[in-house]
Amino acid sequence: MSQYQPPLKDVSFLLKHVFDFDRHAQQCGFGVDSDTALFIAEEAGKFASERIDSINRSADTEGVRLEGSTVITATGFKETYRAFSEGGWNGLRFPEEYGGQGLSAVISTVVDEMWHAASISFALCPMLTNGAVEALLTAADDDVKSMFLEKLICGEWTGTMNLTEPGAGSDLAAIQTKATRQADGTYRIKGQKIFITYGDHDLTDNVIHLVLARTSDAPPGVKGISLFVVPKYLVNPDGSVGNRNGVHCASIEHKLGIHASPTAVMLFGEEKEAVGYLVGEENRGLEYMFVMMNEARFSVGLQGLSISARAYQHALAYSQERIQGKAVADDGSHGKTIIRHPDVRRQLLSMKSKVDAMRAFAVYLAVQKDIAHSDSMTGHARENAQCRMEFLIPVFKAWLTENAQHVTYDALQIFGGMGFIEETGAAQYYRDARILTIYEGTTAIQANDLVGRKTIRDEGRTALMLIESMEHSACELREESDASGRALSSQMIEGCAALRRVGEWILGKHASAPREVYAGAVPYAELWGTVFGGWMHVLRLQAVLRTGNRKESLHATALAAEFYSEHILARTSALVSAIMHGGASSLGFPETEWLN
Amino acid sequence: MSQYQPPLKDVSFLLKHVFDFDRHAQQCGFGVDSDTALFIAEEAGKFASERIDSINRSADTEGVRLEGSTVITATGFKETYRAFSEGGWNGLRFPEEYGGQGLSAVISTVVDEMWHAASISFALCPMLTNGAVEALLTAADDDVKSMFLEKLICGEWTGTMNLTEPGAGSDLAAIQTKATRQADGTYRIKGQKIFITYGDHDLTDNVIHLVLARTSDAPPGVKGISLFVVPKYLVNPDGSVGNRNGVHCASIEHKLGIHASPTAVMLFGEEKEAVGYLVGEENRGLEYMFVMMNEARFSVGLQGLSISARAYQHALAYSQERIQGKAVADDGSHGKTIIRHPDVRRQLLSMKSKVDAMRAFAVYLAVQKDIAHSDSMTGHARENAQCRMEFLIPVFKAWLTENAQHVTYDALQIFGGMGFIEETGAAQYYRDARILTIYEGTTAIQANDLVGRKTIRDEGRTALMLIESMEHSACELREESDASGRALSSQMIEGCAALRRVGEWILGKHASAPREVYAGAVPYAELWGTVFGGWMHVLRLQAVLRTGNRKESLHATALAAEFYSEHILARTSALVSAIMHGGASSLGFPETEWLN
């Protein structure tokens, strides 16, 4: 296994040249500049590479096991987690009043990329904890906040999200877990939750579950769901860990990937009462969850970038090492390794051009997130950033996680037969990546959100605002650059026209033929991701042109953009066909004819 | 797990209506009609479903293990294999003089689809045996034939292909295993082979290895490779199993998929001399291997169809059972299961329209194979069929196995979170499928073959002949059908034009810019697969129009073709861009800039 190389060069390019982090941080009132940000990224990169990446392979092989009702994690996880939380890596983006570091989302994003790149299984634990923190910050009262927040933010305890039940997966309206209010204001929770990531483990003294449940008099459907905190151990008045609460792990799943991350079936109030504390108000649980979910969807999208970047560099290292075959018309200048072969290069640049676009997309969204939450910005700027962010999160989640499938596929392919052997590690990235298009809302769920809540609800206003931004950059690029930039520019103008055309079609059609519109939802999300990714290449190319970077770097940026144009943006017309003409056939397919 | 449903309805449609098997069998001199063929398919289907499919999941979990140097297969494999060979399923297509049944390749193809659909791990054993038989039939002298052929054809012994070495994967020129000629005309083989499928097992009394090696005075490179038979146990003059030969399994691999199929490291002549028998003449080993390889590539392509068809029906059954969520604008007519959701239907028809095209492609090739080998056909017809088959085999292997990745991906996705849990079985199809684009030549190897040996070598003649056949059908369809057929027809005409344009580009460019041409090889193979798959939909639609089938069936065939047009054929322009403009960027990418 090659060791993980944190993408410090690219992060520096993005922060200094593409997104002008210094100006951004100042405008948003963060007291850090890009050099500090890069220093933090560098330190994180060391930890990710030396401590986390180094146990990713062995932890996958070892997996997790259940002893009684306690999950035992893989060798090294406990020590690494302790060093991680003691190093202060857990609370980067949270408010200082609860022990966080109040840093820019840009910094936490580039750092989070590294944790996930080093090990998705490991990084899921702090990721889920952060989700729980987000929910408590959003909605909990001061008592609940003071009971849990500090310990979660410093990582002394970890958090979970308990949403799914056997009959309630994508459809949270079907949740059946019950919450009964007690005289003391607490609740008793009773029910079963499945697919609970880090539902139990041995990394910390306590596990804090955020649980969706229904109170006895709740209205049916999503309007009757409330959010509760149910700690594994009750908390004493002095904040120390008290008695065992009535929640335990009944079993763990045998999964395709992320073997070192426990996925638990959790039972609440089975043998013993499970004490829960209401978060915010009754029946508003789903609303709070949506705040968390946006965060979580962003994080899972980021995992798509991370595992792609990691799998890419793993395959790259192999292609620069492995000697095999004569390459077509090779002049010998590239040595004897397989990176000489035209198709290996095609696959490498396919991976790289996606990774480049995805990383810029992640930073773009983090910038919007900072702006949306900054008191120093005008209301209009904040609202604009919030709109962009909300529109783009389903695109980000869907597109990055689908990309991760293709990139980890190509990465394995470069290893040939060795890729199919588990020891090589390429197979693990391929397996681990497979969950990404499923959890936190499948690609179809993201796509439906993009069509319904994001495109139709505001009658296409946000979509249009983004399209105009993209067109503006594409036109600028046409003026600024040479032939290769102009090719990208004109492909982008076509891509934007495709988005306009499809957007108008959706707005015109959804009332009369909603099923046809939704049959095109997934290709619609892909079209958005594809064109937005093209925009990220435009911004990269503009940045490198403007900063007069050294020749090699300009050349590489232009070639990655050219590849993206010719291979990926070139697909827009096929996606338009799938969206606008592709629905009728599957919707009308006769039920008796599915099976041959 | 849903039980495997053999595709008897579709096989019947293809044999009776699309490919007119009765006429074909008569012309080629086979003494069977379509009813007999379908009877055989039905019996095979029962065996595949009841005996093989039923142990596929448990065998994956159990895997194989090495005891000493003997591989122990999963529970049930031994009994099932015995029943399989005793049932005569092994020798369907081989000459009757060696105990085979001399049946049409069409029959063995539809039957082989079922074995692989039920369990790739299981079916690999007879598949490799058949490869060995093919090589011996092609090149061995009578002594060698009489020593091994009958036992291999009846399945009493099994065969392997020993090609790969640690330094010789895609590049067979690098083979180092040595063969030393003895006074008695036998050879002593010494070396190590890796990735040997069923290199050892407990299913039969003997394992017959076909081994590529170099004699001491062999010229370097591929012109110095000879083919040998090296049995695990020597064969006594009376044909019974004799002493142990000096070949043994040193270890088995821990793989991503096909866990129940042992992948062995084989040592020849390590502790004991390994006696080998030359097949054919010295230094012609690669030539013989190519005969086998064409067979093996066809079989692996078929595995792509098989696992796609199986994963599709597995997901279909789940989508008709699982209740989740409200579907968009659903009128309640489809019940409450997830097949109501527009995106689930999109995925199902995406899978089905590919499976339909792939199965027709398989039968089309089997028809060509029969013709090419039939003494009853004219030389011209045989040659024409041989050309078509040779041209199309890399397309078939590349396209079907790449399709299998997408189909097993979609199938898993329909299961949502349950798909990621191994018990569900969807993950196994996804894992098992992953080897298909690697073994028997990666997709890039197929694509390079298609460009070099298949397109350039005959200056595009075979390509053009096939394009003309496709255009002819597309024009016919335009006359015969209503709107939906006309849409497919015009997409096909465009697809054929794309193939012409790209073919001319390759022929004009390969001398001056070979690396650019080969950088487009994989998209070129995909373009061929895509358009050829469209042709298969044309033939299906024509058949159903001509035979006046019942309305539902016509409707379904037209809708599957429409989906294929709008979603898959629609990608041709993107592929043309990737082929003709996509090479320069990756070829020119500066070496210092790959890593961010």
Short mmCIF file of N, CA and C in Angstrom, two decimals, chain A residues 7 166-167 169-171 254-257 312 322 324-325 328-329 340 343 345-346 348-349 352 356 359 402 409 413 416-417 420 422 430-431 434-435 437-438 444 514-515 519 522 550 552 556 559 563 566-567 570 573-574 577-578 581-582 585-594 596, chain B residues 7 166-171 254-257 312 322 324-325 328-329 340 343 345-346 348 352 356 359 402 409 413 416-417 420 422 430-431 434-435 437-438 444 514-515 518-519 522 550 552 556 559 563 566-567 570 573-574 577-578 581-582 585-594 596:
data_model
loop_
_atom_site.label_atom_id
_atom_site.label_comp_id
_atom_site.label_asym_id
_atom_site.label_seq_id
_atom_site.Cartn_x
_atom_site.Cartn_y
_atom_site.Cartn_z
N PRO A 7 -3.49 16.23 -0.03
CA PRO A 7 -3.44 17.06 -1.26
C PRO A 7 -3.09 18.51 -0.94
N PRO A 166 -36.75 -0.93 10.50
CA PRO A 166 -36.94 -1.92 9.41
C PRO A 166 -37.98 -1.47 8.38
N GLY A 167 -39.04 -0.82 8.83
CA GLY A 167 -40.06 -0.38 7.87
C GLY A 167 -39.93 1.08 7.47
N GLY A 169 -37.09 3.49 6.01
CA GLY A 169 -35.77 3.80 5.51
C GLY A 169 -35.81 5.18 4.87
N SER A 170 -35.94 5.20 3.55
CA SER A 170 -36.06 6.49 2.88
C SER A 170 -37.30 7.23 3.35
N ASP A 171 -38.30 6.51 3.81
CA ASP A 171 -39.58 7.11 4.22
C ASP A 171 -39.66 7.24 5.73
N HIS A 254 -23.10 -7.54 8.79
CA HIS A 254 -22.00 -8.05 7.98
C HIS A 254 -22.12 -7.36 6.63
N LYS A 255 -21.22 -6.41 6.37
CA LYS A 255 -21.43 -5.51 5.24
C LYS A 255 -20.41 -5.71 4.11
N LEU A 256 -20.78 -5.15 2.96
CA LEU A 256 -19.88 -5.15 1.80
C LEU A 256 -18.60 -4.36 2.07
N GLY A 257 -18.73 -3.24 2.75
CA GLY A 257 -17.56 -2.39 2.99
C GLY A 257 -17.61 -1.74 4.35
N TYR A 312 -7.37 7.21 -6.31
CA TYR A 312 -6.61 7.72 -7.45
C TYR A 312 -5.11 7.68 -7.18
N ARG A 322 4.61 -0.42 -11.58
CA ARG A 322 4.39 -1.73 -12.20
C ARG A 322 4.92 -1.73 -13.63
N GLN A 324 4.92 -3.69 -17.11
CA GLN A 324 4.16 -4.70 -17.85
C GLN A 324 3.93 -4.26 -19.28
N GLY A 325 4.37 -5.10 -20.20
CA GLY A 325 4.03 -4.91 -21.61
C GLY A 325 4.78 -3.77 -22.29
N VAL A 328 2.08 1.08 -26.89
CA VAL A 328 1.95 1.44 -28.30
C VAL A 328 2.87 2.62 -28.63
N ALA A 329 3.66 2.46 -29.66
CA ALA A 329 4.49 3.56 -30.20
C ALA A 329 5.18 4.38 -29.12
N ARG A 340 2.86 4.40 -19.10
CA ARG A 340 3.09 4.67 -20.53
C ARG A 340 1.90 4.31 -21.39
N ASP A 343 -4.22 3.76 -22.47
CA ASP A 343 -5.46 3.60 -21.72
C ASP A 343 -5.28 3.81 -20.22
N ARG A 345 -3.28 6.02 -18.98
CA ARG A 345 -3.29 7.48 -18.86
C ARG A 345 -4.71 8.03 -18.97
N ARG A 346 -5.49 7.46 -19.85
CA ARG A 346 -6.89 7.89 -19.98
C ARG A 346 -7.61 7.72 -18.63
N LEU A 348 -6.28 7.45 -15.64
CA LEU A 348 -5.72 8.34 -14.61
C LEU A 348 -6.26 9.76 -14.75
N LEU A 349 -6.31 10.26 -15.97
CA LEU A 349 -6.76 11.65 -16.11
C LEU A 349 -8.28 11.74 -15.92
N LYS A 352 -8.41 11.95 -12.19
CA LYS A 352 -7.87 13.22 -11.70
C LYS A 352 -8.79 14.40 -12.04
N ASP A 356 -10.27 16.80 -9.18
CA ASP A 356 -10.04 18.25 -9.20
C ASP A 356 -11.36 19.02 -9.11
N ARG A 359 -13.03 18.53 -5.58
CA ARG A 359 -12.42 19.25 -4.45
C ARG A 359 -12.78 20.74 -4.52
N GLU A 402 -21.59 9.35 -6.71
CA GLU A 402 -21.63 8.54 -7.94
C GLU A 402 -20.25 8.56 -8.61
N TYR A 409 -13.65 2.36 -9.25
CA TYR A 409 -13.67 1.30 -10.27
C TYR A 409 -12.43 1.39 -11.15
N GLN A 413 -9.18 -1.09 -11.61
CA GLN A 413 -8.89 -1.61 -12.95
C GLN A 413 -7.41 -1.46 -13.30
N GLY A 416 -5.28 -4.28 -12.48
CA GLY A 416 -5.51 -5.55 -13.18
C GLY A 416 -5.90 -6.62 -12.18
N GLY A 417 -5.42 -7.83 -12.42
CA GLY A 417 -5.76 -8.96 -11.54
C GLY A 417 -5.42 -8.69 -10.07
N PHE A 420 -8.14 -7.26 -7.81
CA PHE A 420 -9.21 -8.13 -7.31
C PHE A 420 -8.80 -8.84 -6.02
N GLU A 422 -7.67 -8.82 -2.26
CA GLU A 422 -7.94 -7.85 -1.18
C GLU A 422 -6.68 -7.19 -0.62
N TYR A 430 -13.07 0.31 -3.36
CA TYR A 430 -14.25 0.02 -4.19
C TYR A 430 -15.43 -0.41 -3.32
N ARG A 431 -15.17 -1.26 -2.33
CA ARG A 431 -16.25 -1.72 -1.45
C ARG A 431 -16.73 -0.61 -0.53
N ARG A 434 -19.08 1.97 -1.96
CA ARG A 434 -20.42 1.57 -2.41
C ARG A 434 -21.54 2.07 -1.51
N ILE A 435 -21.26 2.31 -0.23
CA ILE A 435 -22.32 2.78 0.66
C ILE A 435 -22.69 4.24 0.38
N THR A 437 -23.55 6.15 -2.10
CA THR A 437 -24.74 6.57 -2.85
C THR A 437 -26.02 6.07 -2.20
N ILE A 438 -25.89 5.45 -1.05
CA ILE A 438 -27.06 4.91 -0.35
C ILE A 438 -27.35 5.69 0.93
N ALA A 444 -31.32 8.78 -5.68
CA ALA A 444 -32.68 9.13 -6.11
C ALA A 444 -33.33 10.12 -5.14
N PRO A 514 -46.11 14.82 -13.50
CA PRO A 514 -45.06 14.77 -12.46
C PRO A 514 -44.22 13.50 -12.49
N ARG A 515 -44.84 12.36 -12.83
CA ARG A 515 -44.07 11.12 -12.81
C ARG A 515 -42.99 11.12 -13.90
N ALA A 519 -39.05 10.73 -13.19
CA ALA A 519 -38.30 9.65 -13.83
C ALA A 519 -36.98 10.17 -14.39
N VAL A 522 -32.75 11.59 -11.60
CA VAL A 522 -31.35 11.20 -11.42
C VAL A 522 -30.46 11.72 -12.56
N ARG A 550 3.66 28.72 -12.95
CA ARG A 550 4.68 28.17 -13.83
C ARG A 550 4.03 27.32 -14.93
N GLU A 552 4.33 24.34 -16.36
CA GLU A 552 3.86 22.97 -16.18
C GLU A 552 2.48 22.94 -15.55
N ALA A 556 -0.93 21.55 -17.10
CA ALA A 556 -1.66 20.46 -16.46
C ALA A 556 -3.11 20.86 -16.19
N LEU A 559 -4.96 20.82 -19.43
CA LEU A 559 -5.21 19.48 -19.97
C LEU A 559 -6.28 18.74 -19.16
N PHE A 563 -9.63 17.39 -20.86
CA PHE A 563 -10.12 16.02 -20.71
C PHE A 563 -11.56 16.05 -20.20
N GLU A 566 -13.95 16.98 -23.05
CA GLU A 566 -14.15 16.04 -24.15
C GLU A 566 -14.78 14.73 -23.70
N HIS A 567 -14.54 14.36 -22.45
CA HIS A 567 -15.05 13.07 -21.99
C HIS A 567 -16.29 13.19 -21.12
N ALA A 570 -19.05 16.34 -22.51
CA ALA A 570 -19.59 15.86 -23.79
C ALA A 570 -20.86 15.03 -23.61
N SER A 573 -25.63 16.14 -23.81
CA SER A 573 -26.78 15.93 -24.71
C SER A 573 -27.46 14.60 -24.42
N ALA A 574 -26.66 13.59 -24.04
CA ALA A 574 -27.27 12.30 -23.69
C ALA A 574 -28.12 12.44 -22.44
N SER A 577 -31.41 14.05 -23.29
CA SER A 577 -32.29 13.05 -23.89
C SER A 577 -32.92 12.17 -22.81
N ALA A 578 -32.10 11.71 -21.86
CA ALA A 578 -32.62 10.83 -20.81
C ALA A 578 -33.67 11.55 -19.96
N HIS A 581 -36.81 12.81 -22.65
CA HIS A 581 -37.50 11.80 -23.45
C HIS A 581 -37.46 10.41 -22.83
N GLY A 582 -36.77 10.29 -21.71
CA GLY A 582 -36.49 8.96 -21.19
C GLY A 582 -37.50 8.40 -20.20
N SER A 585 -41.02 5.47 -21.26
CA SER A 585 -40.84 4.03 -21.46
C SER A 585 -40.90 3.26 -20.15
N SER A 586 -40.19 3.71 -19.13
CA SER A 586 -40.20 2.93 -17.89
C SER A 586 -41.51 3.11 -17.14
N LEU A 587 -42.09 4.30 -17.21
CA LEU A 587 -43.36 4.51 -16.49
C LEU A 587 -44.48 3.68 -17.09
N GLY A 588 -44.45 3.50 -18.41
CA GLY A 588 -45.54 2.78 -19.06
C GLY A 588 -45.28 1.30 -19.23
N PHE A 589 -44.15 0.83 -18.73
CA PHE A 589 -43.79 -0.56 -18.98
C PHE A 589 -44.81 -1.50 -18.34
N PRO A 590 -45.32 -2.48 -19.12
CA PRO A 590 -46.38 -3.36 -18.59
C PRO A 590 -45.87 -4.28 -17.48
N GLU A 591 -46.63 -4.35 -16.39
CA GLU A 591 -46.17 -5.07 -15.19
C GLU A 591 -45.89 -6.55 -15.45
N THR A 592 -46.60 -7.13 -16.40
CA THR A 592 -46.44 -8.56 -16.63
C THR A 592 -45.19 -8.90 -17.42
N GLU A 593 -44.52 -7.87 -17.94
CA GLU A 593 -43.43 -8.14 -18.88
C GLU A 593 -42.03 -7.91 -18.30
N TRP A 594 -41.96 -7.59 -17.01
CA TRP A 594 -40.64 -7.32 -16.44
C TRP A 594 -39.73 -8.55 -16.46
N ASN A 596 -38.33 -11.92 -17.92
CA ASN A 596 -38.24 -12.66 -19.20
C ASN A 596 -38.49 -14.15 -18.99
N PRO B 7 -34.38 -17.74 -17.98
CA PRO B 7 -35.07 -16.84 -18.93
C PRO B 7 -35.68 -17.59 -20.10
N PRO B 166 3.84 -13.83 -11.97
CA PRO B 166 3.92 -12.53 -11.30
C PRO B 166 4.37 -11.40 -12.23
N GLY B 167 5.30 -11.69 -13.13
CA GLY B 167 5.77 -10.63 -14.03
C GLY B 167 5.11 -10.67 -15.40
N ALA B 168 4.17 -11.59 -15.60
CA ALA B 168 3.56 -11.75 -16.92
C ALA B 168 2.05 -11.87 -16.77
N GLY B 169 1.39 -10.73 -16.87
CA GLY B 169 -0.07 -10.72 -16.79
C GLY B 169 -0.63 -10.48 -18.17
N SER B 170 -0.96 -9.21 -18.45
CA SER B 170 -1.44 -8.87 -19.80
C SER B 170 -0.37 -9.18 -20.83
N ASP B 171 0.87 -9.14 -20.42
CA ASP B 171 1.98 -9.32 -21.36
C ASP B 171 2.55 -10.74 -21.28
N HIS B 254 -7.14 -14.32 -1.43
CA HIS B 254 -8.26 -13.75 -0.70
C HIS B 254 -8.82 -12.64 -1.58
N LYS B 255 -9.96 -12.90 -2.20
CA LYS B 255 -10.42 -12.03 -3.28
C LYS B 255 -11.66 -11.20 -2.91
N LEU B 256 -11.90 -10.19 -3.74
CA LEU B 256 -13.10 -9.37 -3.61
C LEU B 256 -14.37 -10.18 -3.85
N GLY B 257 -14.34 -11.06 -4.83
CA GLY B 257 -15.54 -11.82 -5.16
C GLY B 257 -15.20 -13.23 -5.58
N TYR B 312 -30.56 -8.53 -11.97
CA TYR B 312 -31.77 -7.82 -12.35
C TYR B 312 -33.01 -8.47 -11.76
N ARG B 322 -41.01 -4.98 -1.56
CA ARG B 322 -40.65 -4.01 -0.53
C ARG B 322 -41.63 -2.82 -0.57
N GLN B 324 -42.28 0.91 0.67
CA GLN B 324 -41.59 2.06 1.23
C GLN B 324 -42.01 3.33 0.51
N GLY B 325 -42.48 4.30 1.30
CA GLY B 325 -42.71 5.65 0.79
C GLY B 325 -43.93 5.77 -0.10
N VAL B 328 -44.47 9.50 -6.23
CA VAL B 328 -44.94 10.74 -6.85
C VAL B 328 -46.20 10.48 -7.66
N ALA B 329 -47.25 11.25 -7.40
CA ALA B 329 -48.47 11.24 -8.21
C ALA B 329 -48.93 9.83 -8.56
N ARG B 340 -43.36 1.20 -7.82
CA ARG B 340 -44.14 2.38 -8.22
C ARG B 340 -43.27 3.61 -8.44
N ASP B 343 -38.00 6.45 -10.20
CA ASP B 343 -36.58 6.14 -10.38
C ASP B 343 -36.29 4.64 -10.27
N ARG B 345 -38.27 2.37 -11.42
CA ARG B 345 -38.62 1.88 -12.76
C ARG B 345 -37.54 2.23 -13.78
N ARG B 346 -36.99 3.42 -13.64
CA ARG B 346 -35.89 3.80 -14.56
C ARG B 346 -34.74 2.81 -14.43
N LEU B 348 -34.82 -0.26 -13.26
CA LEU B 348 -35.21 -1.60 -13.72
C LEU B 348 -35.16 -1.69 -15.25
N LYS B 352 -32.96 -4.03 -17.61
CA LYS B 352 -33.62 -4.97 -18.52
C LYS B 352 -33.25 -4.70 -19.98
N ASP B 356 -31.59 -7.55 -22.29
CA ASP B 356 -32.21 -7.98 -23.55
C ASP B 356 -31.22 -7.89 -24.71
N ARG B 359 -28.36 -10.58 -24.27
CA ARG B 359 -28.73 -11.97 -24.57
C ARG B 359 -28.83 -12.20 -26.07
N GLU B 402 -18.53 -4.78 -18.93
CA GLU B 402 -18.70 -3.42 -18.38
C GLU B 402 -20.17 -3.19 -18.02
N TYR B 409 -24.59 -2.82 -10.12
CA TYR B 409 -24.62 -1.59 -9.30
C TYR B 409 -26.07 -1.14 -9.09
N GLN B 413 -28.45 -0.98 -5.74
CA GLN B 413 -29.04 0.32 -5.36
C GLN B 413 -30.53 0.19 -5.06
N GLY B 416 -31.37 -0.41 -1.59
CA GLY B 416 -31.03 0.62 -0.60
C GLY B 416 -30.05 0.08 0.42
N GLY B 417 -30.22 0.49 1.67
CA GLY B 417 -29.31 0.06 2.73
C GLY B 417 -29.18 -1.45 2.82
N PHE B 420 -26.36 -3.18 0.91
CA PHE B 420 -24.98 -3.13 1.41
C PHE B 420 -24.71 -4.24 2.43
N GLU B 422 -24.44 -8.05 3.39
CA GLU B 422 -24.09 -9.21 2.57
C GLU B 422 -25.21 -10.25 2.48
N TYR B 430 -22.50 -7.89 -7.10
CA TYR B 430 -21.65 -6.73 -7.36
C TYR B 430 -20.17 -7.10 -7.24
N ARG B 431 -19.82 -7.86 -6.22
CA ARG B 431 -18.43 -8.27 -6.03
C ARG B 431 -17.98 -9.27 -7.08
N ARG B 434 -17.09 -7.97 -10.50
CA ARG B 434 -15.94 -7.07 -10.65
C ARG B 434 -14.75 -7.72 -11.37
N ILE B 435 -14.63 -9.04 -11.30
CA ILE B 435 -13.51 -9.69 -11.97
C ILE B 435 -13.68 -9.71 -13.49
N THR B 437 -14.30 -7.67 -15.93
CA THR B 437 -13.60 -6.76 -16.84
C THR B 437 -12.09 -6.89 -16.73
N ILE B 438 -11.64 -7.83 -15.91
CA ILE B 438 -10.20 -8.01 -15.72
C ILE B 438 -9.70 -9.31 -16.33
N ALA B 444 -9.31 -2.89 -21.60
CA ALA B 444 -8.34 -2.20 -22.47
C ALA B 444 -7.69 -3.18 -23.46
N PRO B 514 -0.42 6.86 -33.51
CA PRO B 514 -0.98 5.63 -32.95
C PRO B 514 -1.40 5.77 -31.48
N ARG B 515 -0.64 6.55 -30.72
CA ARG B 515 -0.98 6.64 -29.29
C ARG B 515 -2.32 7.35 -29.10
N TYR B 518 -5.01 4.76 -29.81
CA TYR B 518 -5.20 3.78 -28.74
C TYR B 518 -5.72 4.40 -27.44
N ALA B 519 -5.51 5.69 -27.28
CA ALA B 519 -6.10 6.37 -26.10
C ALA B 519 -7.62 6.38 -26.21
N VAL B 522 -10.85 2.26 -25.63
CA VAL B 522 -11.94 1.81 -24.76
C VAL B 522 -13.27 2.48 -25.12
N ARG B 550 -48.71 -10.98 -29.10
CA ARG B 550 -49.78 -10.29 -28.38
C ARG B 550 -49.32 -8.88 -27.97
N GLU B 552 -49.25 -6.87 -25.33
CA GLU B 552 -48.39 -6.57 -24.18
C GLU B 552 -46.92 -6.77 -24.53
N ALA B 556 -44.03 -4.03 -24.68
CA ALA B 556 -42.85 -4.14 -23.83
C ALA B 556 -41.56 -4.09 -24.66
N LEU B 559 -41.01 -0.57 -25.77
CA LEU B 559 -40.60 0.33 -24.69
C LEU B 559 -39.16 0.08 -24.25
N PHE B 563 -36.36 2.92 -24.42
CA PHE B 563 -35.49 3.28 -23.29
C PHE B 563 -34.03 3.20 -23.73
N GLU B 566 -33.14 6.26 -25.89
CA GLU B 566 -33.09 7.58 -25.25
C GLU B 566 -32.00 7.68 -24.19
N HIS B 567 -31.67 6.54 -23.58
CA HIS B 567 -30.70 6.58 -22.48
C HIS B 567 -29.32 6.09 -22.90
N ALA B 570 -28.21 7.34 -26.97
CA ALA B 570 -28.03 8.80 -26.91
C ALA B 570 -26.61 9.19 -26.56
N SER B 573 -22.71 10.40 -29.27
CA SER B 573 -21.93 11.60 -29.60
C SER B 573 -20.86 11.88 -28.55
N ALA B 574 -21.15 11.59 -27.31
CA ALA B 574 -20.13 11.76 -26.26
C ALA B 574 -18.97 10.80 -26.49
N SER B 577 -16.77 12.06 -29.25
CA SER B 577 -15.90 13.12 -28.71
C SER B 577 -14.73 12.53 -27.95
N ALA B 578 -15.02 11.55 -27.10
CA ALA B 578 -13.95 10.94 -26.30
C ALA B 578 -12.91 10.26 -27.20
N HIS B 581 -11.35 13.29 -29.87
CA HIS B 581 -10.73 14.49 -29.30
C HIS B 581 -10.17 14.26 -27.90
N GLY B 582 -10.38 13.07 -27.37
CA GLY B 582 -10.08 12.86 -25.95
C GLY B 582 -8.68 12.37 -25.64
N SER B 585 -5.08 15.08 -24.32
CA SER B 585 -4.90 15.59 -22.96
C SER B 585 -4.18 14.60 -22.06
N SER B 586 -4.60 13.35 -22.08
CA SER B 586 -3.95 12.41 -21.16
C SER B 586 -2.57 12.02 -21.66
N LEU B 587 -2.39 11.95 -22.99
CA LEU B 587 -1.07 11.58 -23.50
C LEU B 587 -0.04 12.66 -23.21
N GLY B 588 -0.46 13.91 -23.25
CA GLY B 588 0.48 15.00 -23.06
C GLY B 588 0.60 15.46 -21.62
N PHE B 589 -0.10 14.82 -20.72
CA PHE B 589 -0.12 15.30 -19.34
C PHE B 589 1.28 15.24 -18.73
N PRO B 590 1.74 16.35 -18.13
CA PRO B 590 3.12 16.37 -17.60
C PRO B 590 3.28 15.45 -16.39
N GLU B 591 4.38 14.69 -16.42
CA GLU B 591 4.57 13.63 -15.41
C GLU B 591 4.63 14.18 -13.99
N THR B 592 5.11 15.40 -13.84
CA THR B 592 5.28 15.95 -12.49
C THR B 592 3.97 16.43 -11.88
N GLU B 593 2.91 16.45 -12.67
CA GLU B 593 1.68 17.08 -12.19
C GLU B 593 0.57 16.09 -11.85
N TRP B 594 0.86 14.80 -11.91
CA TRP B 594 -0.21 13.84 -11.62
C TRP B 594 -0.68 13.93 -10.17
N ASN B 596 -1.52 15.77 -6.76
CA ASN B 596 -1.84 17.11 -6.24
C ASN B 596 -1.15 17.37 -4.91
#
